[in-house]
mmCIF file of C-alpha atoms in Angstrom:
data_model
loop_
_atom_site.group_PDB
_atom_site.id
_atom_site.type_symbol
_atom_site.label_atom_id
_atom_site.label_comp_id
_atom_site.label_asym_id
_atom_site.label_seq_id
_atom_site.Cartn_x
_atom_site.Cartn_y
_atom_site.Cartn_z
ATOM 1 C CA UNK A 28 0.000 0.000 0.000
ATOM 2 C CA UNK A 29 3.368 2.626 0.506
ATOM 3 C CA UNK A 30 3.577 2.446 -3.635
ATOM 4 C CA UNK A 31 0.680 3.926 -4.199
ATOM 5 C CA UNK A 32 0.995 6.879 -6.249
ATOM 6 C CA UNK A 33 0.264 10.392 -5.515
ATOM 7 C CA UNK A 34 1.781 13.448 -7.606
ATOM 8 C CA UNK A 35 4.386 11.397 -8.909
ATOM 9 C CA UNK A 36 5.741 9.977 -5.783
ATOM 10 C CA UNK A 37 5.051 6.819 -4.237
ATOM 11 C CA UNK A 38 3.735 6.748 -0.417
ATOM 12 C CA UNK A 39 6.861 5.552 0.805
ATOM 13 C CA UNK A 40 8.673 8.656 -1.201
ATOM 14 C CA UNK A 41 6.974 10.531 1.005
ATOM 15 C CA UNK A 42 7.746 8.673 4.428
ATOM 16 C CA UNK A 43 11.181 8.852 2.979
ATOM 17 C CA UNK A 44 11.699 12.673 3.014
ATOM 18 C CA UNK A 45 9.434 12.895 6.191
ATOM 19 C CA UNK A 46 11.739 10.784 8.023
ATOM 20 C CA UNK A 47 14.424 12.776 7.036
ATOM 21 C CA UNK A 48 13.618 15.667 7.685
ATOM 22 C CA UNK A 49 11.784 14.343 11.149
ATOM 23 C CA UNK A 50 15.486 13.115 11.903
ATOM 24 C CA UNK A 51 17.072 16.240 10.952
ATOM 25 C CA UNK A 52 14.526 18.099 13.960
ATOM 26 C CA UNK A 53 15.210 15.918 16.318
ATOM 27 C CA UNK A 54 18.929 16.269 15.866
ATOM 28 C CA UNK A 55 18.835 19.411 15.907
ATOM 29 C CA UNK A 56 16.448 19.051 19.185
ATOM 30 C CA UNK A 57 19.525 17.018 20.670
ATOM 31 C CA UNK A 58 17.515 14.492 21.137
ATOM 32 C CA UNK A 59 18.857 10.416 19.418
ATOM 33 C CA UNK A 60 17.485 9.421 16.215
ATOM 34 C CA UNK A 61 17.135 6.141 14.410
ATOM 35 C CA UNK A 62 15.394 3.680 11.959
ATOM 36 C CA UNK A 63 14.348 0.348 12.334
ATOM 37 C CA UNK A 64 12.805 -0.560 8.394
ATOM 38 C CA UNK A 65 10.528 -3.102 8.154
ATOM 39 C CA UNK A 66 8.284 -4.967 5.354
ATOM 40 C CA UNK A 67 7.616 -9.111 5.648
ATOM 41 C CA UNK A 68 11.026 -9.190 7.631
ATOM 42 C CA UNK A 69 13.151 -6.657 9.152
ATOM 43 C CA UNK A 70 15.293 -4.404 6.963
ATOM 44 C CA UNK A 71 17.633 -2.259 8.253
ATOM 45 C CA UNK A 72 18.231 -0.696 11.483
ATOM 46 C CA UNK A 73 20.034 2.429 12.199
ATOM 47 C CA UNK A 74 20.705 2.436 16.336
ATOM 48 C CA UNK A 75 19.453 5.807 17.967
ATOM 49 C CA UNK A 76 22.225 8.446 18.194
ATOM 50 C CA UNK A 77 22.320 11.991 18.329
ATOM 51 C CA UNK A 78 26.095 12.074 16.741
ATOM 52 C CA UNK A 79 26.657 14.689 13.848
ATOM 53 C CA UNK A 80 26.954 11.420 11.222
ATOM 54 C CA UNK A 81 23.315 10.120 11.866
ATOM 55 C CA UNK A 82 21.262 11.727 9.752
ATOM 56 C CA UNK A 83 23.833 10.293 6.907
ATOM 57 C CA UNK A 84 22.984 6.966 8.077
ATOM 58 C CA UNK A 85 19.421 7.710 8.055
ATOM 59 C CA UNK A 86 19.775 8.866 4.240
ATOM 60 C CA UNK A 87 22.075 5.963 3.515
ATOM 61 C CA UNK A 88 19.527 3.651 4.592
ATOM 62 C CA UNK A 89 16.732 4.894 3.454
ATOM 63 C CA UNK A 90 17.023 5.866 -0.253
ATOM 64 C CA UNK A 91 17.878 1.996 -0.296
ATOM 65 C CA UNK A 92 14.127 1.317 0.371
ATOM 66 C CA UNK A 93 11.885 -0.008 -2.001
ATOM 67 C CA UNK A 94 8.274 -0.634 -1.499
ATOM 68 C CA UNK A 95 7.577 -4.579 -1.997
ATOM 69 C CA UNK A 96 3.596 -6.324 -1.757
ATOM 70 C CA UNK A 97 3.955 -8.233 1.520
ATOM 71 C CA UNK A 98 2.277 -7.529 4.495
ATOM 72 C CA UNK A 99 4.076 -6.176 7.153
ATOM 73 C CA UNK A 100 5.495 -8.211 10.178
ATOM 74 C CA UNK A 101 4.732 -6.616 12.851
ATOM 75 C CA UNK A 102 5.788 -9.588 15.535
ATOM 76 C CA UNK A 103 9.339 -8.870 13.533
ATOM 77 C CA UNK A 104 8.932 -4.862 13.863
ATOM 78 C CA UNK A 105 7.970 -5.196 17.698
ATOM 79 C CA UNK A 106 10.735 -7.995 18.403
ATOM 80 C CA UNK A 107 13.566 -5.303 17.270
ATOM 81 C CA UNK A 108 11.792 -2.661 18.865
ATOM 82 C CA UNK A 109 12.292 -4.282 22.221
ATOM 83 C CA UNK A 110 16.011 -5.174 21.257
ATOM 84 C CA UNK A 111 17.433 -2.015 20.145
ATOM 85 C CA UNK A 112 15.253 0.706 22.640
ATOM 86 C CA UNK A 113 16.232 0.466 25.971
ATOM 87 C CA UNK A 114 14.456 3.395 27.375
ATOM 88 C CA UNK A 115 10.562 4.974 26.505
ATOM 89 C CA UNK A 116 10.892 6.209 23.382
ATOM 90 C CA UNK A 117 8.957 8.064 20.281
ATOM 91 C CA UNK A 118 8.591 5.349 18.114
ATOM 92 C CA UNK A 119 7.151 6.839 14.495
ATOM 93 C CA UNK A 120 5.867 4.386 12.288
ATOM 94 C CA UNK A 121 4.484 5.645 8.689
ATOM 95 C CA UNK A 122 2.347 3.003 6.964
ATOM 96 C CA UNK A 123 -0.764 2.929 5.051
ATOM 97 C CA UNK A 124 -3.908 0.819 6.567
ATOM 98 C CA UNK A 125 -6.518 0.746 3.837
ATOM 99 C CA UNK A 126 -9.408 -1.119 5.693
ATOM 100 C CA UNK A 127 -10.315 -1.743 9.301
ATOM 101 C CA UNK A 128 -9.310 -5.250 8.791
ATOM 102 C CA UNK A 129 -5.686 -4.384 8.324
ATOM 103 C CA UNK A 130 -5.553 -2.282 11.328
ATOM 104 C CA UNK A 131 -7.150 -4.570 13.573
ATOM 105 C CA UNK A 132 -4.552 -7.709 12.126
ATOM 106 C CA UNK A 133 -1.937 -5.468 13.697
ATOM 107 C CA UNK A 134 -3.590 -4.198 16.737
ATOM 108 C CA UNK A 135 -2.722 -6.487 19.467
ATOM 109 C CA UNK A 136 1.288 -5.776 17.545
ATOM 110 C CA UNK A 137 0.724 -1.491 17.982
ATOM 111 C CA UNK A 138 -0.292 -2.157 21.389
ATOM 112 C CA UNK A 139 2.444 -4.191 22.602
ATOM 113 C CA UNK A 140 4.788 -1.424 21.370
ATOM 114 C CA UNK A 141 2.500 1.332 22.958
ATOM 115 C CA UNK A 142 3.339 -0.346 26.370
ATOM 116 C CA UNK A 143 6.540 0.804 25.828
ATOM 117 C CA UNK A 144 7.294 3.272 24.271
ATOM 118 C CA UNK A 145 4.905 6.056 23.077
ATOM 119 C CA UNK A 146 3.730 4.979 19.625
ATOM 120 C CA UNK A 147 2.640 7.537 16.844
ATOM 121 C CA UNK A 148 0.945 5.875 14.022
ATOM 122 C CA UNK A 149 1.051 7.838 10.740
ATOM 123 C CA UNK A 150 -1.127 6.720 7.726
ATOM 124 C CA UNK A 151 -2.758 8.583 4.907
ATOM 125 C CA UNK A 152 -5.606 9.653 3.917
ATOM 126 C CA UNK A 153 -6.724 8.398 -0.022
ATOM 127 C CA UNK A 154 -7.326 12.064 -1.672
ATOM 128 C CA UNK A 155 -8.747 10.608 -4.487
ATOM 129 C CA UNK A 156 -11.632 9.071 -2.655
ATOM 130 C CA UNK A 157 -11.887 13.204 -0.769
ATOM 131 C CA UNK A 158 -12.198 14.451 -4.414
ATOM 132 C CA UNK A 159 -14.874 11.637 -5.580
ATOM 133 C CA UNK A 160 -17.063 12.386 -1.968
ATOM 134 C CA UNK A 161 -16.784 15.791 -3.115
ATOM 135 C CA UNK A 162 -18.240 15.926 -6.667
ATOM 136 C CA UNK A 163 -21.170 16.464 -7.729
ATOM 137 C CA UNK A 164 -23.332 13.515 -8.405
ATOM 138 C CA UNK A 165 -24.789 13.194 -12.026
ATOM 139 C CA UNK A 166 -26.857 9.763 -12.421
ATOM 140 C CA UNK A 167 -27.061 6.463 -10.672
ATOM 141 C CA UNK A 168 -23.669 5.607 -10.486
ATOM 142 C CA UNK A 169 -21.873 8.614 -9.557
ATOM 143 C CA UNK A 170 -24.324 7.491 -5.987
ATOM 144 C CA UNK A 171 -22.490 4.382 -5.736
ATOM 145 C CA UNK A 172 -19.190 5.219 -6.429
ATOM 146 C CA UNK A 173 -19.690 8.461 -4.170
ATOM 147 C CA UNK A 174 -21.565 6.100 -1.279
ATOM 148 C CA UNK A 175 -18.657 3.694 -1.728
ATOM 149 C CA UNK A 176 -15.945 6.534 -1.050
ATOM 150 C CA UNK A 177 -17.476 8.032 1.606
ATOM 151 C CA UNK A 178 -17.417 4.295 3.208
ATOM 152 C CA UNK A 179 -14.044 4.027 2.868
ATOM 153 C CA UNK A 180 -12.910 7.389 4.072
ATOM 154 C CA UNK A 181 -15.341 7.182 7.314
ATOM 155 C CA UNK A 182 -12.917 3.818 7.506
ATOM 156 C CA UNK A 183 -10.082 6.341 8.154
ATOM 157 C CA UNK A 184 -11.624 7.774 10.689
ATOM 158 C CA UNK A 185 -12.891 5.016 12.564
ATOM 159 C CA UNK A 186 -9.081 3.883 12.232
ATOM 160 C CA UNK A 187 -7.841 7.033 13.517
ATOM 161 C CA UNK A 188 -10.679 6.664 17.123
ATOM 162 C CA UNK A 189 -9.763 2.678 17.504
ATOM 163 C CA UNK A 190 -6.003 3.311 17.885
ATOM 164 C CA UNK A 191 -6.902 6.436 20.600
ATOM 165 C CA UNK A 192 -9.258 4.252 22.571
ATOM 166 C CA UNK A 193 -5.916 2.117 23.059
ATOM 167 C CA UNK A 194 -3.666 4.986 23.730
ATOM 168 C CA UNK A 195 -1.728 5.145 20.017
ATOM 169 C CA UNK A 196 -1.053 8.947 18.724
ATOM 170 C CA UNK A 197 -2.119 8.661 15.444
ATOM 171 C CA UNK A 198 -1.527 11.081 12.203
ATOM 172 C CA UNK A 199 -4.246 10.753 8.764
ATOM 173 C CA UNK A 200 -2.566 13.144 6.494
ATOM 174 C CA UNK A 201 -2.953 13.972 3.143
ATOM 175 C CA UNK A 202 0.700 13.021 1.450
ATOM 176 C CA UNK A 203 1.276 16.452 0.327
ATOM 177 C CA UNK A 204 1.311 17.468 3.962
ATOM 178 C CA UNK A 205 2.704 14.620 5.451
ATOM 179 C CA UNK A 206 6.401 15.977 6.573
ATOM 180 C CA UNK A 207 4.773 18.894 7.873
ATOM 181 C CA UNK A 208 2.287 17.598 10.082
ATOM 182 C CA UNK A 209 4.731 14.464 11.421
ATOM 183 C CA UNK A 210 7.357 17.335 12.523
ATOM 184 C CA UNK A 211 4.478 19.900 14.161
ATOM 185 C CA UNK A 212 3.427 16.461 16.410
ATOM 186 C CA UNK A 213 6.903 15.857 17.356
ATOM 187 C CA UNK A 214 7.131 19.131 18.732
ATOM 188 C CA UNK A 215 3.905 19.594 20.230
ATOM 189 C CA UNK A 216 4.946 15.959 22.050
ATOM 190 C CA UNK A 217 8.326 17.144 23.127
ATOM 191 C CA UNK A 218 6.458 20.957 24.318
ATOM 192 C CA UNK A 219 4.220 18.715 26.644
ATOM 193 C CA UNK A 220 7.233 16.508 27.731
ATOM 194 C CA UNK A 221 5.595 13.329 26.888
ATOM 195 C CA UNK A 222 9.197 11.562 26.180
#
């Protein structure tokens, strides 16, 4: 689901450069940052540091990624999780649920690493499906399609109010606005001191 397109760049182009940049704050915050990738098995991990040659790692690592059509292993992404953070940490994770189904196969995963560490969630929102709710109906099936979008983008929500009801930050951003809205949450999380 991270190769979907949008304005030329897959999802996971855009977790790329928000992860970056994400890194870069937090840096510059002096506060450690690292990368743990992860698809049907763990990729790469980049330890949490705050030296000046991080973010380099970061970059090295993750203009290596490519997007691949397996579902993600969770068990895997929580098992390193444990291993490599020793203390509470911000743990970002950008992926792309499309149904509640998908959410709630990784559920009892998010919540093991909410335990923790203090887990922020960040998926997208489909703007195509905004832009279909939004149109004007003309016959029959422009109802269906438009009943059948709204569905799916109530989904999002819904998404968005199961992980609070466990405790998960969550982020359903538009990918055009995705690096923006990641960094404003990190600092509105460090402002109220929650790691």
């Amino acid at each position: 689901s991270m190769k979907m397109p949008f304005e030329g760049l897959s999802l996971l182009d855009y977790a790329i450069n928000a992860s970056l940049v994400l890194s870069n704050v937090a840096l510059v915050k002096q506060d450690k940052a690292g990368l743990i990738t992860v698809a049907e098995q763990i990729g790469s991990v980049v330890p949490a540091d705050r030296r000046p040659t991080q973010l380099g790692k970061i970059m090295e690592v993750l203009y290596k990624e490519k997007t691949r059509y397996l579902e993600l292993n969770m068990e895997a992404l929580f098992t390193s999780v444990r291993g490599v953070l020793r203390q509470r940490s911000l743990v970002v994770l950008f992926t792309n649920f499309e149904s509640m189904s998908a959410l709630n196969r990784q559920l009892p995963y998010l919540k093991r690493i909410a335990k923790y560490h203090l887990l922020l969630v960040v998926f997208f929102e489909n703007t195509e499906l905004k832009e279909i709710t939004e149109k004007q109906v003309q016959d029959i099936e422009d109802i269906y399609i438009q009943t059948i979008a709204n569905k799916f983008a109530y989904e999002k929500k819904l998404m968005v109010r199961e992980l609070a009801k466990h405790g998960i930050l969550s982020i359903l951003t538009p990918p055009d606005q995705l690096t923006i809205n990641v960094v404003n949450r990190y600092l509105a999380i460090k402002a109220q001191q929650k790691i």
